[in-house]
PDB file of C-alpha atoms in Angstrom:
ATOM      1  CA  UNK A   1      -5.464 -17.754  13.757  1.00 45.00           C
ATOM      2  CA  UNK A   2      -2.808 -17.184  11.197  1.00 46.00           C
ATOM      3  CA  UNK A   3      -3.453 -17.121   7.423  1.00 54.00           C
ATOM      4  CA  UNK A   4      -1.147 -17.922   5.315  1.00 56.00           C
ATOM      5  CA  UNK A   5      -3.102 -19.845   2.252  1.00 63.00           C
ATOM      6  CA  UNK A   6      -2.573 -17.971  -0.945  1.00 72.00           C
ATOM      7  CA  UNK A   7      -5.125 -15.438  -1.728  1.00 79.00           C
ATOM      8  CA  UNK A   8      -7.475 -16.961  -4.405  1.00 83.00           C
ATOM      9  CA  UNK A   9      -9.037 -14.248  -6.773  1.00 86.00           C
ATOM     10  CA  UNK A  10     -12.189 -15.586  -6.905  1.00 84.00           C
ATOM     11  CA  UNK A  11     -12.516 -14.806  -3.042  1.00 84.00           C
ATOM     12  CA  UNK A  12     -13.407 -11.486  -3.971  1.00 92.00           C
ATOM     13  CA  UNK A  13     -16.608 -10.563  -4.771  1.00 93.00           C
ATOM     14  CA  UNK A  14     -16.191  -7.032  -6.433  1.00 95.00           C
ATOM     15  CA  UNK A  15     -17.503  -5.013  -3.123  1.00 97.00           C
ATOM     16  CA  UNK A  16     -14.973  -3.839  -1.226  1.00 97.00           C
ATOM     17  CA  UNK A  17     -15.097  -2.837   2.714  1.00 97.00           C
ATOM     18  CA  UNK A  18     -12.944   0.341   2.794  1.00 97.00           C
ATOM     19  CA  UNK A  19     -10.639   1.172   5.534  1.00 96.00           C
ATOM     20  CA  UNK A  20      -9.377   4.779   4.427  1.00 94.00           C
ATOM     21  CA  UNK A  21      -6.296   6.471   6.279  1.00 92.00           C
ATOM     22  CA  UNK A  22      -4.636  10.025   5.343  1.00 88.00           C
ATOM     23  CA  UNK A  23      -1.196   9.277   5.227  1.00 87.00           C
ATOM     24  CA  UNK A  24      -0.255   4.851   4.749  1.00 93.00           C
ATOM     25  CA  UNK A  25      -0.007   3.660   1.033  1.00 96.00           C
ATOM     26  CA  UNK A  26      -0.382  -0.170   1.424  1.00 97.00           C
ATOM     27  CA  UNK A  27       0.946  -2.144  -1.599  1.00 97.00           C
ATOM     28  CA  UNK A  28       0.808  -5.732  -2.755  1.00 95.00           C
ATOM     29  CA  UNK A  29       3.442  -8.079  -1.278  1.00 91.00           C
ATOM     30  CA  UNK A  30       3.829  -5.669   2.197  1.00 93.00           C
ATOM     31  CA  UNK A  31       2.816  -6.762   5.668  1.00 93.00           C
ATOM     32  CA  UNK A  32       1.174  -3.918   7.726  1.00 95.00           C
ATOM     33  CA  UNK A  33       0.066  -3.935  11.048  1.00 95.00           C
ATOM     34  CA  UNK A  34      -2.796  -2.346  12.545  1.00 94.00           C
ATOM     35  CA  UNK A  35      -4.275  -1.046  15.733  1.00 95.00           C
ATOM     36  CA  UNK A  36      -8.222  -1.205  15.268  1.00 95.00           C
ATOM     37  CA  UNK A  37      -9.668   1.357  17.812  1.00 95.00           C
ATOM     38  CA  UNK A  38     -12.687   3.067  16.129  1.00 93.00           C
ATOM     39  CA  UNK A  39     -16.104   1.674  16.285  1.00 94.00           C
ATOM     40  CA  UNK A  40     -16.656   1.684  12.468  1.00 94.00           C
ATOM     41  CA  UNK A  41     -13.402  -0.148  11.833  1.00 95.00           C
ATOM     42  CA  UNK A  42     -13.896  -2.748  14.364  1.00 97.00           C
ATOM     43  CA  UNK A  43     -17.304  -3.077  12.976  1.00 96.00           C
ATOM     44  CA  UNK A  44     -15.970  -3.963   9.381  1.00 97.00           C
ATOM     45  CA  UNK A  45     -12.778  -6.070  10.413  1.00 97.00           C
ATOM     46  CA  UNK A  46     -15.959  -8.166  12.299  1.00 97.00           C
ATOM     47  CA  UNK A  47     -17.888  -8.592   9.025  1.00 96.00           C
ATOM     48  CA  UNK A  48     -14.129  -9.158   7.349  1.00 96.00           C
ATOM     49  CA  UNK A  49     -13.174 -12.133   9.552  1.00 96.00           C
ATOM     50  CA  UNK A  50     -16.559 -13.479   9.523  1.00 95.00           C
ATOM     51  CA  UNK A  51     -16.502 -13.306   5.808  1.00 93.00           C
ATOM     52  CA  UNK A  52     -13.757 -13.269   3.128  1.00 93.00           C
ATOM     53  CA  UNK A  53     -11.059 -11.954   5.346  1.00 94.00           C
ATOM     54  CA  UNK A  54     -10.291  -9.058   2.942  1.00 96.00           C
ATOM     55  CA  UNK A  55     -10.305  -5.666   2.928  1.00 97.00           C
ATOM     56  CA  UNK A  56      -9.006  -2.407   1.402  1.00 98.00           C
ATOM     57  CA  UNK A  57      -6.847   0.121   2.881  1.00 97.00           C
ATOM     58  CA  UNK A  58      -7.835   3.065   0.906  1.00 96.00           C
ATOM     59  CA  UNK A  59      -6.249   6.813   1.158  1.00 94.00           C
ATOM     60  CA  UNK A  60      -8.177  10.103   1.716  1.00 92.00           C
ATOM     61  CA  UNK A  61      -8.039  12.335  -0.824  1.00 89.00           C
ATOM     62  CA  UNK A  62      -6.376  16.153   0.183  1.00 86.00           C
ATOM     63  CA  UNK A  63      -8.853  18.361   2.410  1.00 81.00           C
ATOM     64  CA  UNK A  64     -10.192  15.301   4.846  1.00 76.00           C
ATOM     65  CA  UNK A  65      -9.774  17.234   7.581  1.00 71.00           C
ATOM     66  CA  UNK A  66     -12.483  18.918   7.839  1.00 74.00           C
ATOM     67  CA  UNK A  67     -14.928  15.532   7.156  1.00 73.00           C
ATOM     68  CA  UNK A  68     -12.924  12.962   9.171  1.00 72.00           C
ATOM     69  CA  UNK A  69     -15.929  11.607  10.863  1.00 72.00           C
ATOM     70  CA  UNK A  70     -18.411  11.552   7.587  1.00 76.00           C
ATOM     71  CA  UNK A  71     -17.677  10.256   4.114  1.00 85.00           C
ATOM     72  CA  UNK A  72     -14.872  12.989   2.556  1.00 88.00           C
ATOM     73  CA  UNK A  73     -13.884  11.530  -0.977  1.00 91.00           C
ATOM     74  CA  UNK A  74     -10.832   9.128  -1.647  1.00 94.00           C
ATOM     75  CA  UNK A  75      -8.447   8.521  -4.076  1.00 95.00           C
ATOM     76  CA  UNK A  76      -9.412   6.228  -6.926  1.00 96.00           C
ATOM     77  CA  UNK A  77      -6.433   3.684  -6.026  1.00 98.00           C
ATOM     78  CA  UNK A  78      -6.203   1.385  -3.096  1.00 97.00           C
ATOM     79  CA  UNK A  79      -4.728  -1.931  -1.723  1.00 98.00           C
ATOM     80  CA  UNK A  80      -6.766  -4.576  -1.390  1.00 97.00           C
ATOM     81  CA  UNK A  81      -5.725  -6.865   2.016  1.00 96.00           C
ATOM     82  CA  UNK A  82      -6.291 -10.135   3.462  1.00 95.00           C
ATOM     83  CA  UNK A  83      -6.224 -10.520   7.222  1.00 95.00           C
ATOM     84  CA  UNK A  84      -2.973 -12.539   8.081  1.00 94.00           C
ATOM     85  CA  UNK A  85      -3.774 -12.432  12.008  1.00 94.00           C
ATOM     86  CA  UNK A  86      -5.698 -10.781  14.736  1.00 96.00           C
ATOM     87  CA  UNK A  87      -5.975 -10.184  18.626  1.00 95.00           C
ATOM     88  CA  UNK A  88      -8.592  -8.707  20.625  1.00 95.00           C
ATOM     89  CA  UNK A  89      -7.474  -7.106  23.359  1.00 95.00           C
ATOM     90  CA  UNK A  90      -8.480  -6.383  26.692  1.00 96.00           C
ATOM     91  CA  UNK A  91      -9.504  -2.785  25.910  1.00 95.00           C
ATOM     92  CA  UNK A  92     -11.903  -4.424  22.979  1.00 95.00           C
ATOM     93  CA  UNK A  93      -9.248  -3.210  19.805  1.00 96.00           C
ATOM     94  CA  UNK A  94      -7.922  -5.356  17.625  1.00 97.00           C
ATOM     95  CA  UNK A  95      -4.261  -5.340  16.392  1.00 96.00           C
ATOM     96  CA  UNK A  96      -4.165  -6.460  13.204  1.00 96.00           C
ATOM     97  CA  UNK A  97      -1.990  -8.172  10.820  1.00 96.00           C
ATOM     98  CA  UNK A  98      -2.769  -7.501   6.886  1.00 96.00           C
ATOM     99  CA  UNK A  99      -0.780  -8.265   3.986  1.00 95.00           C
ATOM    100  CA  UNK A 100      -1.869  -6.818   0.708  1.00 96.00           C
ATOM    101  CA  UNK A 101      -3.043  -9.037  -2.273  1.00 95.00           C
ATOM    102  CA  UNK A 102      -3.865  -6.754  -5.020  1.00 96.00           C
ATOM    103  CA  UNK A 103      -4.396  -3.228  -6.539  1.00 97.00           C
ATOM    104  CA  UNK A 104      -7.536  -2.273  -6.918  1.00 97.00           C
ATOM    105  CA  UNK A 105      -9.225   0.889  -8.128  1.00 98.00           C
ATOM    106  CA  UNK A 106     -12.339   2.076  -6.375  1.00 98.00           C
ATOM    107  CA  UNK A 107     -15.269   2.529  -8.933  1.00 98.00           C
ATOM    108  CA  UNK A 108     -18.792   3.474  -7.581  1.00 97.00           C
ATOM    109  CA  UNK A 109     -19.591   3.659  -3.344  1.00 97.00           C
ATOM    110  CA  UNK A 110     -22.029   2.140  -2.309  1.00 97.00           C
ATOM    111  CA  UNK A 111     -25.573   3.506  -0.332  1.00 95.00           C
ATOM    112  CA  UNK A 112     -24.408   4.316   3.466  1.00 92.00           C
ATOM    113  CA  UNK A 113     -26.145   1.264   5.169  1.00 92.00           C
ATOM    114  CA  UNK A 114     -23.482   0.005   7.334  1.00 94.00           C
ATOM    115  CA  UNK A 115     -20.935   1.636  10.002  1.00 93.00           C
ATOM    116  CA  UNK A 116     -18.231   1.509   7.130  1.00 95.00           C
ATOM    117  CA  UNK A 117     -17.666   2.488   3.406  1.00 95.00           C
ATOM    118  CA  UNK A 118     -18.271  -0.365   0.820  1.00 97.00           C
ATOM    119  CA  UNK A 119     -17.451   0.246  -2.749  1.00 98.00           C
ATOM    120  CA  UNK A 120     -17.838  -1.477  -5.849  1.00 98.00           C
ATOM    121  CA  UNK A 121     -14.048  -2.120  -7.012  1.00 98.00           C
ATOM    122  CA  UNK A 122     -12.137  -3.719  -9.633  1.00 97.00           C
ATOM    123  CA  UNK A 123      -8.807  -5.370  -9.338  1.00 97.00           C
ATOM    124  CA  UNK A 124      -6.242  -4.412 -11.708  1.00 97.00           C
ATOM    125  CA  UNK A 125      -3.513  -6.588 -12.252  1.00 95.00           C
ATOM    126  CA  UNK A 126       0.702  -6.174 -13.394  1.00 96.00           C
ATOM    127  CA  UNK A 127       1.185  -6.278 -16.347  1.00 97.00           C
ATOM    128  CA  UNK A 128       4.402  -7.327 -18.367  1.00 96.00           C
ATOM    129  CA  UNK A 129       4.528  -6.346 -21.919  1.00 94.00           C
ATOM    130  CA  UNK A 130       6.680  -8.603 -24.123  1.00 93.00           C
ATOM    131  CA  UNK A 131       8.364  -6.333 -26.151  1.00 89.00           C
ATOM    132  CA  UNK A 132      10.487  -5.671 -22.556  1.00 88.00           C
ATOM    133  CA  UNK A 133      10.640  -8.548 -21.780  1.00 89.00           C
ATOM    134  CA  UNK A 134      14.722  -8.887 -23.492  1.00 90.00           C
ATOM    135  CA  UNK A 135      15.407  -5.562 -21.089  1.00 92.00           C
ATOM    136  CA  UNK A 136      13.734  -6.231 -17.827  1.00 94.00           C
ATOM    137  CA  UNK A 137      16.228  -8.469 -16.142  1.00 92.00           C
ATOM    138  CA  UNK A 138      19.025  -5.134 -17.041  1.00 94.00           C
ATOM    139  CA  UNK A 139      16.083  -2.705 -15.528  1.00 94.00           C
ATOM    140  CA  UNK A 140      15.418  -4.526 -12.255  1.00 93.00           C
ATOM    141  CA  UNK A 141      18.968  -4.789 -11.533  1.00 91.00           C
ATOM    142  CA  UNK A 142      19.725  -0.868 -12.237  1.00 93.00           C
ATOM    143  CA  UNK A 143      16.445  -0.123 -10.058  1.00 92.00           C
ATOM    144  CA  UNK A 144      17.896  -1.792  -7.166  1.00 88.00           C
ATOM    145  CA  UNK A 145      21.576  -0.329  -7.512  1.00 87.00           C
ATOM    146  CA  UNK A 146      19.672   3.305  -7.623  1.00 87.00           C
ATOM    147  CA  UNK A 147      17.722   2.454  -4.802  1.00 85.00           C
ATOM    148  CA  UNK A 148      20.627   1.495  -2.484  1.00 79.00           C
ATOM    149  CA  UNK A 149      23.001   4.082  -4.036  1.00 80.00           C
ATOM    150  CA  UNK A 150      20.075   6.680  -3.407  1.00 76.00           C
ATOM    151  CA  UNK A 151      19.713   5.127   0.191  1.00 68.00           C
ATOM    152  CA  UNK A 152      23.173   5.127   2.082  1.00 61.00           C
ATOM    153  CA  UNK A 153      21.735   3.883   5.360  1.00 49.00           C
ATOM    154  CA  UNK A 154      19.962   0.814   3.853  1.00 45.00           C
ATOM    155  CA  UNK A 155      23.276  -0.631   4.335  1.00 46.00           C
ATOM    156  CA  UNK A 156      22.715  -0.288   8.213  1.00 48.00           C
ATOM    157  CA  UNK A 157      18.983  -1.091   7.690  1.00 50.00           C
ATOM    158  CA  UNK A 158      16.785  -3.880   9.143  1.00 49.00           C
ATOM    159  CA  UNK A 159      18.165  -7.523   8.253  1.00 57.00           C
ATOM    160  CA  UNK A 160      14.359  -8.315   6.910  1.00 57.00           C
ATOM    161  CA  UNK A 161      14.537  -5.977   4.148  1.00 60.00           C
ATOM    162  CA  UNK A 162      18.449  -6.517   2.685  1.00 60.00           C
ATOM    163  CA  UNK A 163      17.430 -10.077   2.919  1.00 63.00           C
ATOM    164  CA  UNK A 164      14.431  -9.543   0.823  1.00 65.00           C
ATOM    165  CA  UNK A 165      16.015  -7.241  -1.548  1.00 65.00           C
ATOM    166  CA  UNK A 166      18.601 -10.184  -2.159  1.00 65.00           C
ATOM    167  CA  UNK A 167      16.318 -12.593  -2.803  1.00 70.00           C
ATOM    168  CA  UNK A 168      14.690 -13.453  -6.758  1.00 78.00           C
ATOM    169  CA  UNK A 169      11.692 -11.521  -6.904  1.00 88.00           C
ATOM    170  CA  UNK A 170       9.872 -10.651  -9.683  1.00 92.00           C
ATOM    171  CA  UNK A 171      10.095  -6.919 -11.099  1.00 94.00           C
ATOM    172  CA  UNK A 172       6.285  -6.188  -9.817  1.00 95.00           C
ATOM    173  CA  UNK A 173       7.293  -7.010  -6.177  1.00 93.00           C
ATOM    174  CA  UNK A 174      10.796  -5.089  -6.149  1.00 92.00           C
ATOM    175  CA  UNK A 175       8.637  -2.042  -7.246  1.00 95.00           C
ATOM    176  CA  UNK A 176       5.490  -2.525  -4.772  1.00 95.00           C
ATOM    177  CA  UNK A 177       8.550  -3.031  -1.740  1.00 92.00           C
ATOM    178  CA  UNK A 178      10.540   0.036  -2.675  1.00 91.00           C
ATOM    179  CA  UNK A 179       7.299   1.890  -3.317  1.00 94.00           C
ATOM    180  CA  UNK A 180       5.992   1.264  -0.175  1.00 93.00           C
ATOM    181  CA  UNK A 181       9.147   2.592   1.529  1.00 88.00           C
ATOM    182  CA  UNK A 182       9.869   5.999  -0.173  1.00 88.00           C
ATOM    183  CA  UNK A 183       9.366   9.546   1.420  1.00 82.00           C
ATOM    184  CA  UNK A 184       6.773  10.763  -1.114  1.00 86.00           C
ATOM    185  CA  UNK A 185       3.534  12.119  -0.762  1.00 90.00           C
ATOM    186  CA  UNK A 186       0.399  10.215  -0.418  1.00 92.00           C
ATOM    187  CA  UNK A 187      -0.918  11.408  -3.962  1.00 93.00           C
ATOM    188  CA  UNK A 188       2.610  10.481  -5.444  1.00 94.00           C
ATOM    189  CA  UNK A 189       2.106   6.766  -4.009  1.00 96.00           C
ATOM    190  CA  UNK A 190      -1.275   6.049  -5.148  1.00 96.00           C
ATOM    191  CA  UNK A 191       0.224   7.119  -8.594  1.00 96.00           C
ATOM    192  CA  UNK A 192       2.782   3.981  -8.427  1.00 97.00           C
ATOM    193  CA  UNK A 193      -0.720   1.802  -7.247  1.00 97.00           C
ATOM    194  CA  UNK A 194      -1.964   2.974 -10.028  1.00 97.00           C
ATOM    195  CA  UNK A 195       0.562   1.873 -12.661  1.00 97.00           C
ATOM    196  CA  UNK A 196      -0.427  -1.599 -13.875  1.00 97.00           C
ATOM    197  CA  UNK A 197       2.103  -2.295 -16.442  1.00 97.00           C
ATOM    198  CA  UNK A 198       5.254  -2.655 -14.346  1.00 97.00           C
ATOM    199  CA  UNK A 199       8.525  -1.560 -16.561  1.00 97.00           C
ATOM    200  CA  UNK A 200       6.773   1.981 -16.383  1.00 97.00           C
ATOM    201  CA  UNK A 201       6.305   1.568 -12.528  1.00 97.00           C
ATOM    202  CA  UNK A 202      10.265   1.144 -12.950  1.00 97.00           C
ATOM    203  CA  UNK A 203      11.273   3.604 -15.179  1.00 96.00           C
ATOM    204  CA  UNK A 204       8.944   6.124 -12.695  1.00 96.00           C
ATOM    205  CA  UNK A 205      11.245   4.935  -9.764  1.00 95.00           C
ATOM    206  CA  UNK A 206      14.422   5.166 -11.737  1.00 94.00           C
ATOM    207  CA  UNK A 207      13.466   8.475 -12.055  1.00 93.00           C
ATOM    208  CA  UNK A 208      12.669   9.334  -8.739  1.00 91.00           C
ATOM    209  CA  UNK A 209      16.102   8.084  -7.786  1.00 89.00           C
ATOM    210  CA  UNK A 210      18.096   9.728 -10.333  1.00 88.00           C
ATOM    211  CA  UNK A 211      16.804  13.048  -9.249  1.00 87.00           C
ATOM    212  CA  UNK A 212      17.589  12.496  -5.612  1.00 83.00           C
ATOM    213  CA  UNK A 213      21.005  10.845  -6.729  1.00 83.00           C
ATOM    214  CA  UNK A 214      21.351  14.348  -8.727  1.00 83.00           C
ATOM    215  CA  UNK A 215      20.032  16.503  -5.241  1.00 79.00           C
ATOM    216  CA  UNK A 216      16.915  17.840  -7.128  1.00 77.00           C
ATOM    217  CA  UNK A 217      13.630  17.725  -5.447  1.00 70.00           C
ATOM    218  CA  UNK A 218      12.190  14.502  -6.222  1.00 63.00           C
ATOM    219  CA  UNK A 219       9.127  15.737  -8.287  1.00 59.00           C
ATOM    220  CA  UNK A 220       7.383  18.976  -8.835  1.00 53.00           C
ATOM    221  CA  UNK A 221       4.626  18.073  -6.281  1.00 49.00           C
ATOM    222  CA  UNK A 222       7.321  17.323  -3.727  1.00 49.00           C
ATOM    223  CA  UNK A 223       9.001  20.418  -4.307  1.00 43.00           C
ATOM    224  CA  UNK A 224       6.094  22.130  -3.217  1.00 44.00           C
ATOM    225  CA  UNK A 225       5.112  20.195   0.043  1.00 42.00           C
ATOM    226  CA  UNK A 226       9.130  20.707   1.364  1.00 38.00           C
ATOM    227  CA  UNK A 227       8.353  24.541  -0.096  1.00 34.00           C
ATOM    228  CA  UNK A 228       5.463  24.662   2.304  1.00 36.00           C
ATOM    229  CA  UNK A 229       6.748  22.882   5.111  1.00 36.00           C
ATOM    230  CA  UNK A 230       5.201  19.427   4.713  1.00 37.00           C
ATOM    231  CA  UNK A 231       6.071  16.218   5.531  1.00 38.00           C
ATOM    232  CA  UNK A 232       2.897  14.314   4.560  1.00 35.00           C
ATOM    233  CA  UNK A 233       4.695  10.779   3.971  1.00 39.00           C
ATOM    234  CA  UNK A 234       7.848   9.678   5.791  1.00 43.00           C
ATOM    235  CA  UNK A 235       9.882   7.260   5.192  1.00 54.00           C
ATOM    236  CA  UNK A 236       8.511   3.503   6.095  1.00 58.00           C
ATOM    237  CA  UNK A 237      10.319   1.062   8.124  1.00 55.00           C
ATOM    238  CA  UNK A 238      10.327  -2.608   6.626  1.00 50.00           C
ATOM    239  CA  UNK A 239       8.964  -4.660   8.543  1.00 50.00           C
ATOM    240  CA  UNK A 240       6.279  -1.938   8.979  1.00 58.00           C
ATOM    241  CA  UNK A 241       5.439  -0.525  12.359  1.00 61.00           C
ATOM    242  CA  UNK A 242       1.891  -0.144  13.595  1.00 60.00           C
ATOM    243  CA  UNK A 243      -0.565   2.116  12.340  1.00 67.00           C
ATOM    244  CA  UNK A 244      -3.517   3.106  13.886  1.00 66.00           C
ATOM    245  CA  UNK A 245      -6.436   4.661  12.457  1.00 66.00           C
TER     246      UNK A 245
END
């Protein structure tokens, strides 16, 4: 079966199923496909596809390691998903097809009755102030010159994502794309998830850009991670390539 109704808000019940990874920021408007191996998981894509269809991809906060198995805290940000497509394959996983819908922040989890993590959420939606609204065509265009200035190879890149990129897309979804594809860490990510109004989601990538463009480490927290040898994000292909939990 392949989704591809629009997601309706009211869908969403404010409980979330949580699917929580160490190292994939999901963000509204990407694709993402999965590979669904771990009991838990397969247990809530079940409950997922035999209810709503939606989940959240969620992102564990620093120090997981040594809980991987239990309940080791998250970040407050995440991307809530709707299954676009599934298979089950002979060795009982599921690869997975998701497309995210909306931010969301994580507020209270719930008891530990199931296999997976349930939390009460919240959806937070972009926001567009009008007093930008006379600059934002002049910002969206100078984000995407940075970002293919900053990005030599894009030039050489996959077809899917020039294509996109040329297309007339709203400032929200330019951001979320480019977000989604940057070499940042984890904790730098969930920061643009967290940024509802959208010209500041901008202005933070413009940034970002104009220190690469200028060879300076990207931001202080990035500095630190190349300092100590780190790569804890690479960059993401568009389309995405599998990820498995």
């Amino acid at each position: 079966m392949f989704d591809e109704s629009p997601f309706e808000i009211e869908r969403f019940s404010g409980i979330t199923r949580v699917f929580p990874l160490p190292n994939l920021v999901l963000f509204p408007h990407v694709m993402q496909p999965m590979h669904i191996f771990e009991p838990r998981y397969k247990a809530l894509l079940q409950e997922a596809l035999a209810g709503d269809g939606l989940l959240t991809l969620g992102v564990l906060a620093p120090g997981w390691e040594g809980d991987y198995e239990g309940r080791p805290p998250l970040l407050e940000y995440g991307c809530l998903c709707r299954v676009m497509n599934y298979h089950l394959t002979d060795k009982n996983t599921y690869n997975v097809l998701l497309v995210g819908v909306r931010r969301l922040q994580l507020i209270t989890e719930l008891p530990p009755e199931k296999l997976y993590r349930e939390f009460q959420a919240t959806i937070l939606e972009d926001e567009y102030p009008l007093a930008s609204e006379g600059h934002r065509d002049a910002l969206q265009a100078q984000l995407l010159d940075v970002f293919q200035r900053a990005l030599p190879k894009l030039a050489d890149g996959p077809e899917q994502l020039r294509e996109v990129l040329g297309q007339r897309i709203s400032l929200g979804t330019l951001c979320d794309i480019i977000s989604y594809t940057l070499d940042m860490p984890p904790e730098n990510k969930v920061g643009l998830l967290a940024e509802t109004v959208v010209d500041r989601r901008a202005e933070r990538l413009l940034e970002h850009f104009q220190r690469i463009l200028a060879g300076q480490p990207a931001s202080e927290s990035e500095s630190q991670n190349s300092a100590n040898g780190a790569n804890p994000s690479a960059r993401r292909s568009f389309p995405p390539d599998f990820s498995q939990n």
